[in-house]
């Protein structure tokens, strides 16, 4: 039987960004070919920041449309919305009762985000978020979890929790492996190449949104922050901005970074940025068009997601039954 894959993405923005695609979704598309793949729009996770109900609905549908336009196909994978599968909350609680307070306190994403907004504006759900994420993964007995570098710690925690449960209560969960690429797993902000590209970044000037008009993205790439040198060379320490652009080009065009370095020898940063802009825009133009078309037929999207949720519930409810049984909960 083919190995199981699970991953998730938050519907927190009108558009995914280039980091989401290169770090995660590109691998989702590749893995669906020869794996039993489950992909989840994690709307419950998105509730950890204050949300507008109208936007939540719109962004959940926009997420589904983008994932399909980027290459997920319902006959090869199961695409669903987290809140339509209540077993996620059921297992989430069990994971919370398994995780230590200290262990959860060490999650760097929680520390960063809670520090930014301050204790009074940080909800408890942000603290328990990684345990819900562990439940997302373990419910499906996933072997692999394709994610970007920033999720590594959460997958480590998931592995620890799975192992702990199995030791205490008998074999119940597959212990999953993070599936993180060597290149593309950490795409940096174009304006601040020392920080990762992120939906929550300040101005958004360094974030390439896949659903933005080409002119906007061309402008953002042409004004990407680089260094004072002239050489198009991969060197993450000294040339973080150029290295990031090389990675982006290489990942989308399929050209080796060393070949790009050679091709741009003796040419300025301007020429190089111009070509990166062209590669990005050409790659995403048809995807954007397709996503907008898909969004026009809301009922088709809803139907597809309902079918996905049904398939997901079938798997998830089996895991919950076994988990409850192993815990001695009377059913
Ligand atoms: P989220 O929604 O922030 O991001 C979705 C995916 O995009 C990756 N990513 C990046 N990769 C490379 N460079 C970047 N700059 C970049 N920014 C984001 C993320 O690593 C992620 O793979 N907690 C998760 C969602 C989640 C999940 C899960 C993931 C919930 N349950 C179960 C896997 C399995 C998150 O907030 O991703």
Coordinates of C-alpha atoms and ligand atoms in Angstrom, one line a residue:
X1 CA 0.0 0.0 0.0
X2 CA 1.3 3.5 -0.7
X3 CA 2.5 5.6 2.1
X4 CA 0.3 8.3 3.6
X5 CA 1.0 12.0 3.4
X6 CA -0.7 14.8 5.3
X7 CA -0.2 18.5 5.3
X8 CA -2.1 21.7 6.1
X9 CA -2.3 25.4 5.2
X10 CA -4.0 28.2 7.0
X11 CA -6.6 30.3 5.1
X12 CA -5.3 33.5 6.7
X13 CA -4.9 35.6 3.5
X14 CA -6.6 36.2 0.1
X15 CA -3.5 34.7 -1.5
X16 CA -0.8 32.2 -0.7
X17 CA 2.7 33.5 -1.1
X18 CA 5.7 32.2 -2.9
X19 CA 7.1 30.7 0.3
X20 CA 3.9 28.6 0.8
X21 CA 4.2 27.3 -2.7
X22 CA 8.0 26.5 -2.8
X23 CA 8.2 25.3 0.8
X24 CA 5.1 23.2 0.8
X25 CA 2.4 23.1 -1.9
X26 CA 4.9 22.2 -4.7
X27 CA 5.8 19.1 -2.8
X28 CA 2.1 18.4 -2.1
X29 CA 1.5 18.3 -5.8
X30 CA 4.5 16.0 -6.5
X31 CA 3.7 13.6 -3.6
X32 CA 0.0 13.1 -4.6
X33 CA 1.2 11.1 -7.6
X34 CA 2.4 8.1 -5.7
X35 CA 1.1 8.6 -2.1
X36 CA -2.2 8.4 -0.3
X37 CA -2.3 12.1 0.2
X38 CA -4.5 14.2 2.5
X39 CA -4.4 18.0 2.4
X40 CA -6.2 20.1 4.8
X41 CA -7.2 23.8 4.8
X42 CA -6.8 24.4 8.6
X43 CA -9.5 26.9 9.3
X44 CA -9.5 26.1 13.0
X45 CA -5.9 27.0 13.3
X46 CA -6.7 30.3 11.6
X47 CA -9.0 31.2 14.5
X48 CA -6.0 31.9 16.7
X49 CA -6.0 35.4 15.4
X50 CA -9.1 37.6 15.4
X51 CA -11.1 36.9 12.2
X52 CA -13.9 38.4 10.2
X53 CA -16.5 35.7 9.3
X54 CA -17.0 36.9 5.8
X55 CA -13.2 36.9 5.1
X56 CA -12.9 33.5 6.7
X57 CA -15.4 32.0 4.3
X58 CA -13.9 33.8 1.3
X59 CA -10.4 32.9 2.1
X60 CA -11.2 29.2 2.7
X61 CA -12.8 29.0 -0.7
X62 CA -9.9 31.0 -2.2
X63 CA -7.5 28.6 -0.6
X64 CA -9.2 25.6 -2.2
X65 CA -9.3 27.3 -5.6
X66 CA -5.6 28.1 -5.4
X67 CA -4.6 24.6 -4.3
X68 CA -6.5 23.1 -7.3
X69 CA -5.1 25.7 -9.7
X70 CA -1.6 24.9 -8.4
X71 CA -2.0 21.2 -9.3
X72 CA -3.9 19.3 -6.6
X73 CA -6.4 17.0 -8.3
X74 CA -9.3 15.4 -6.3
X75 CA -8.8 12.0 -8.0
X76 CA -5.3 11.8 -6.7
X77 CA -5.6 13.4 -3.2
X78 CA -8.2 14.2 -0.5
X79 CA -8.6 17.9 -0.1
X80 CA -10.8 19.0 2.8
X81 CA -11.5 21.7 5.4
X82 CA -10.4 21.0 9.0
X83 CA -13.6 22.2 10.7
X84 CA -15.6 19.7 8.7
X85 CA -13.9 16.8 10.4
X86 CA -14.6 17.1 14.1
X87 CA -12.2 14.3 15.0
X88 CA -9.4 16.9 14.8
X89 CA -10.8 18.5 17.9
X90 CA -11.4 15.2 19.6
X91 CA -7.7 14.1 19.2
X92 CA -6.5 17.6 19.8
X93 CA -7.7 17.4 23.4
X94 CA -6.0 14.1 23.9
X95 CA -2.7 15.6 22.6
X96 CA -3.1 18.5 25.0
X97 CA -3.4 16.1 27.9
X98 CA -0.2 14.3 26.7
X99 CA 2.0 17.4 26.1
X100 CA 3.9 19.0 28.9
X101 CA 3.4 22.7 29.7
X102 CA 7.2 23.2 29.5
X103 CA 7.4 21.4 26.2
X104 CA 4.6 23.5 24.7
X105 CA 6.2 26.6 26.1
X106 CA 9.4 25.9 24.1
X107 CA 7.6 26.2 20.7
X108 CA 9.4 29.1 19.0
X109 CA 6.4 30.0 16.8
X110 CA 4.3 30.5 19.9
X111 CA 7.1 32.5 21.6
X112 CA 7.6 34.8 18.6
X113 CA 3.9 35.4 17.9
X114 CA 2.9 35.9 21.5
X115 CA 5.8 38.2 22.1
X116 CA 4.7 40.3 19.1
X117 CA 1.1 40.7 20.3
X118 CA 1.7 40.7 24.1
X119 CA 0.1 38.4 26.7
X120 CA -3.2 40.2 26.9
X121 CA -3.9 39.8 23.2
X122 CA -2.5 36.3 22.9
X123 CA -5.3 33.6 23.0
X124 CA -4.9 30.3 24.7
X125 CA -5.6 28.6 21.3
X126 CA -2.2 30.0 20.1
X127 CA -0.5 28.0 22.9
X128 CA -2.4 24.8 22.2
X129 CA -2.1 25.2 18.4
X130 CA 0.8 22.7 18.1
X131 CA -1.2 20.0 19.8
X132 CA -4.1 20.5 17.3
X133 CA -1.5 20.3 14.6
X134 CA -0.2 17.0 16.0
X135 CA -3.8 15.7 16.0
X136 CA -4.2 16.8 12.3
X137 CA -1.2 14.6 11.4
X138 CA -1.7 11.6 13.7
X139 CA -5.4 11.1 12.8
X140 CA -4.4 10.1 9.3
X141 CA -1.5 7.8 10.4
X142 CA 0.7 9.9 8.1
X143 CA 4.2 8.7 7.2
X144 CA 5.3 12.1 5.7
X145 CA 4.5 15.7 6.4
X146 CA 5.6 18.0 3.6
X147 CA 6.2 21.5 5.1
X148 CA 8.6 24.4 5.1
X149 CA 11.5 24.7 7.5
X150 CA 9.5 26.8 10.0
X151 CA 7.3 23.8 10.8
X152 CA 10.1 21.5 11.8
X153 CA 9.7 22.0 15.5
X154 CA 6.0 21.3 15.3
X155 CA 6.6 18.0 13.5
X156 CA 9.3 17.0 16.1
X157 CA 6.7 17.6 18.8
X158 CA 4.2 15.5 16.9
X159 CA 6.7 12.7 16.8
X160 CA 7.4 13.0 20.5
X161 CA 3.7 12.9 21.3
X162 CA 3.0 9.9 19.0
X163 CA 5.9 8.0 20.6
X164 CA 4.8 8.8 24.1
X165 CA 1.2 7.7 23.4
X166 CA 2.3 4.5 21.8
X167 CA 4.6 3.7 24.8
X168 CA 1.9 4.3 27.4
X169 CA -1.2 3.0 25.7
X170 CA 0.1 0.6 23.0
X171 CA 0.8 1.1 19.3
X172 CA -1.8 3.5 18.1
X173 CA -0.1 6.1 15.8
X174 CA 2.3 6.1 12.9
X175 CA 5.3 8.3 14.0
X176 CA 5.6 10.7 11.0
X177 CA 8.6 12.1 9.3
X178 CA 8.9 15.8 8.3
X179 CA 9.4 16.1 4.5
X180 CA 11.4 19.2 4.1
X181 CA 13.3 20.0 0.9
X182 CA 16.9 21.2 0.9
X183 CA 16.1 24.1 -1.4
X184 CA 13.0 26.2 -1.2
X185 CA 12.1 25.3 2.4
X186 CA 12.9 28.8 3.6
X187 CA 12.0 31.6 1.2
X188 CA 13.0 34.9 2.6
X189 CA 11.2 38.3 2.5
X190 CA 12.4 40.3 -0.5
X191 CA 12.7 43.5 1.5
X192 CA 14.2 41.9 4.6
X193 CA 16.2 38.9 3.3
X194 CA 17.2 37.9 6.9
X195 CA 13.5 37.1 7.7
X196 CA 11.2 34.5 6.2
X197 CA 8.5 35.5 3.7
X198 CA 5.4 35.5 5.8
X199 CA 1.7 36.4 5.6
X200 CA 2.0 38.5 8.7
X201 CA 5.1 40.5 7.5
X202 CA 4.7 44.3 8.1
X203 CA 4.2 46.1 4.8
X204 CA 3.9 43.1 2.4
X205 CA 6.4 44.8 0.0
X206 CA 8.7 41.8 0.3
X207 CA 6.0 39.2 -0.1
X208 CA 5.1 37.7 -3.5
X209 CA 1.4 36.9 -3.4
X210 CA 0.4 34.4 -6.0
X211 CA -3.0 36.0 -6.7
X212 CA -1.6 39.5 -7.2
X213 CA -1.5 41.2 -10.6
X214 CA 1.7 40.6 -12.5
X215 CA 2.7 44.3 -12.4
X216 CA 2.7 44.3 -8.6
X217 CA 5.0 41.3 -8.4
X218 CA 7.3 42.6 -11.1
X219 CA 7.7 45.8 -9.1
X220 CA 8.3 43.9 -5.9
X221 CA 11.0 41.7 -7.4
X222 CA 12.7 44.6 -9.2
X223 CA 12.9 46.5 -5.9
X224 CA 14.1 43.5 -3.9
X225 CA 16.8 44.4 -1.4
X226 CA 20.3 43.1 -2.4
X227 CA 23.8 43.9 -1.4
X228 CA 26.3 46.5 -2.6
X229 CA 28.3 44.0 -4.7
X230 CA 27.8 43.1 -8.3
X231 CA 28.2 39.4 -8.5
X232 CA 25.2 37.1 -9.0
X233 CA 26.5 34.4 -6.7
X234 CA 24.9 32.1 -4.1
X235 CA 26.1 33.0 -0.7
X236 CA 23.4 33.0 2.0
X237 CA 25.6 34.9 4.6
X238 CA 27.0 37.7 2.5
X239 CA 24.4 37.8 -0.2
X240 CA 21.1 36.8 1.4
X241 CA 18.9 38.8 -1.1
X242 CA 20.6 37.5 -4.2
X243 CA 20.7 33.9 -2.9
X244 CA 17.0 34.1 -2.2
X245 CA 16.3 35.3 -5.8
X246 CA 18.6 32.5 -7.1
X247 CA 16.6 29.9 -5.2
X248 CA 13.3 31.3 -6.4
X249 CA 14.5 31.3 -10.1
X250 CA 16.0 27.9 -9.8
X251 CA 12.9 26.3 -8.2
X252 CA 10.5 27.7 -10.7
X253 CA 12.6 27.4 -13.9
X254 CA 14.2 24.1 -13.0
X255 CA 17.7 25.6 -13.8
X256 CA 20.6 24.7 -11.5
X257 CA 21.8 27.6 -9.4
X258 CA 25.4 27.0 -10.6
X259 CA 24.1 27.4 -14.2
X260 CA 22.4 30.7 -13.3
X261 CA 25.5 32.0 -11.7
X262 CA 27.4 31.2 -14.9
X263 CA 24.8 32.8 -17.1
X264 CA 24.8 36.0 -15.2
X265 CA 28.5 36.3 -14.8
X266 CA 29.6 39.9 -15.7
X267 CA 26.0 41.1 -15.8
X268 CA 24.4 43.4 -13.2
X269 CA 21.7 42.8 -10.6
X270 CA 19.2 44.7 -12.8
X271 CA 19.3 42.1 -15.6
X272 CA 19.1 39.3 -13.1
X273 CA 16.1 40.7 -11.2
X274 CA 14.4 41.3 -14.5
X275 CA 14.7 37.7 -15.5
X276 CA 13.5 36.5 -12.0
X277 CA 10.4 38.7 -12.4
X278 CA 9.7 37.2 -15.8
X279 CA 10.1 33.6 -14.5
X280 CA 7.8 34.3 -11.6
X281 CA 5.1 36.1 -13.6
X282 CA 5.1 33.5 -16.4
X283 CA 4.8 30.6 -13.9
X284 CA 1.9 32.0 -12.0
X285 CA -0.1 33.8 -14.6
X286 CA -2.0 30.8 -15.8
X287 CA -2.4 29.5 -12.2
X288 CA -3.9 32.8 -11.1
X289 CA -6.3 32.8 -14.1
X290 CA -7.4 29.2 -13.3
X291 CA -7.9 30.0 -9.6
X292 CA -10.2 32.9 -10.4
X293 CA -12.2 30.7 -12.8
X294 CA -12.6 28.0 -10.1
X295 CA -13.7 30.6 -7.6
X296 CA -16.6 31.6 -9.8
X297 CA -18.3 28.2 -9.3
X298 CA -18.7 28.2 -5.5
X299 CA -21.0 25.3 -5.4
X300 CA -18.6 23.0 -7.3
X301 CA -15.9 23.9 -4.8
X302 CA -18.2 23.3 -1.8
X303 CA -19.2 19.9 -3.3
X304 CA -15.6 18.9 -3.8
X305 CA -14.7 19.9 -0.2
X306 CA -17.7 18.0 1.2
X307 CA -16.5 14.9 -0.6
X308 CA -13.0 15.4 0.7
X309 CA -14.3 15.8 4.2
X310 CA -16.3 12.6 4.0
X311 CA -13.2 10.6 2.9
X312 CA -11.2 12.3 5.7
X313 CA -13.8 11.5 8.4
X314 CA -13.8 7.8 7.4
X315 CA -10.1 7.6 8.2
X316 CA -10.1 9.9 11.1
X317 CA -13.0 8.2 12.9
X318 CA -11.2 4.9 12.8
X319 CA -8.2 6.4 14.5
X320 CA -10.4 8.1 17.1
X321 CA -12.1 4.8 17.9
X322 CA -8.8 3.0 18.3
X323 CA -7.4 5.8 20.4
X324 CA -10.4 6.0 22.8
X325 CA -10.3 2.2 23.1
X326 CA -6.6 2.2 24.0
X327 CA -7.2 4.9 26.5
X328 CA -10.0 2.9 28.2
X329 CA -12.7 5.3 27.4
X330 CA -16.0 3.4 27.6
X331 CA -17.7 3.7 24.2
Ligands
LIG1 P1 1.2 28.1 7.2 O1 -0.3 28.2 6.7 O2 1.8 29.2 7.8 O3 2.1 27.7 5.9 C1 1.8 26.7 5.0 C2 3.0 26.0 4.5 O4 3.9 27.0 3.9 C3 5.2 26.9 4.5 N1 5.9 28.2 4.5 C4 7.1 28.4 3.9 N2 7.9 27.6 3.3 C5 9.1 28.2 2.8 N3 9.4 29.5 3.0 C6 8.5 30.3 3.6 N4 8.8 31.6 3.8 C7 7.3 29.8 4.2 N5 6.2 30.3 4.8 C8 5.4 29.3 5.0 C9 5.0 26.4 5.9 O5 6.1 25.7 6.4 C10 3.8 25.4 5.7 O6 4.3 24.1 5.3 N6 1.0 25.2 11.3 C11 1.0 25.2 9.8 C12 -0.3 24.6 9.3 C13 -0.7 23.3 9.8 C14 -0.1 22.0 9.4 C15 -0.8 21.0 10.0 C16 1.0 21.7 8.6 C17 -1.7 23.0 10.6 N7 -1.8 21.6 10.8 C18 -0.5 19.7 9.9 C19 1.3 20.4 8.4 C20 0.6 19.4 9.1 C21 1.1 26.6 9.3 O7 0.8 27.6 10.0 O8 1.4 26.7 8.0

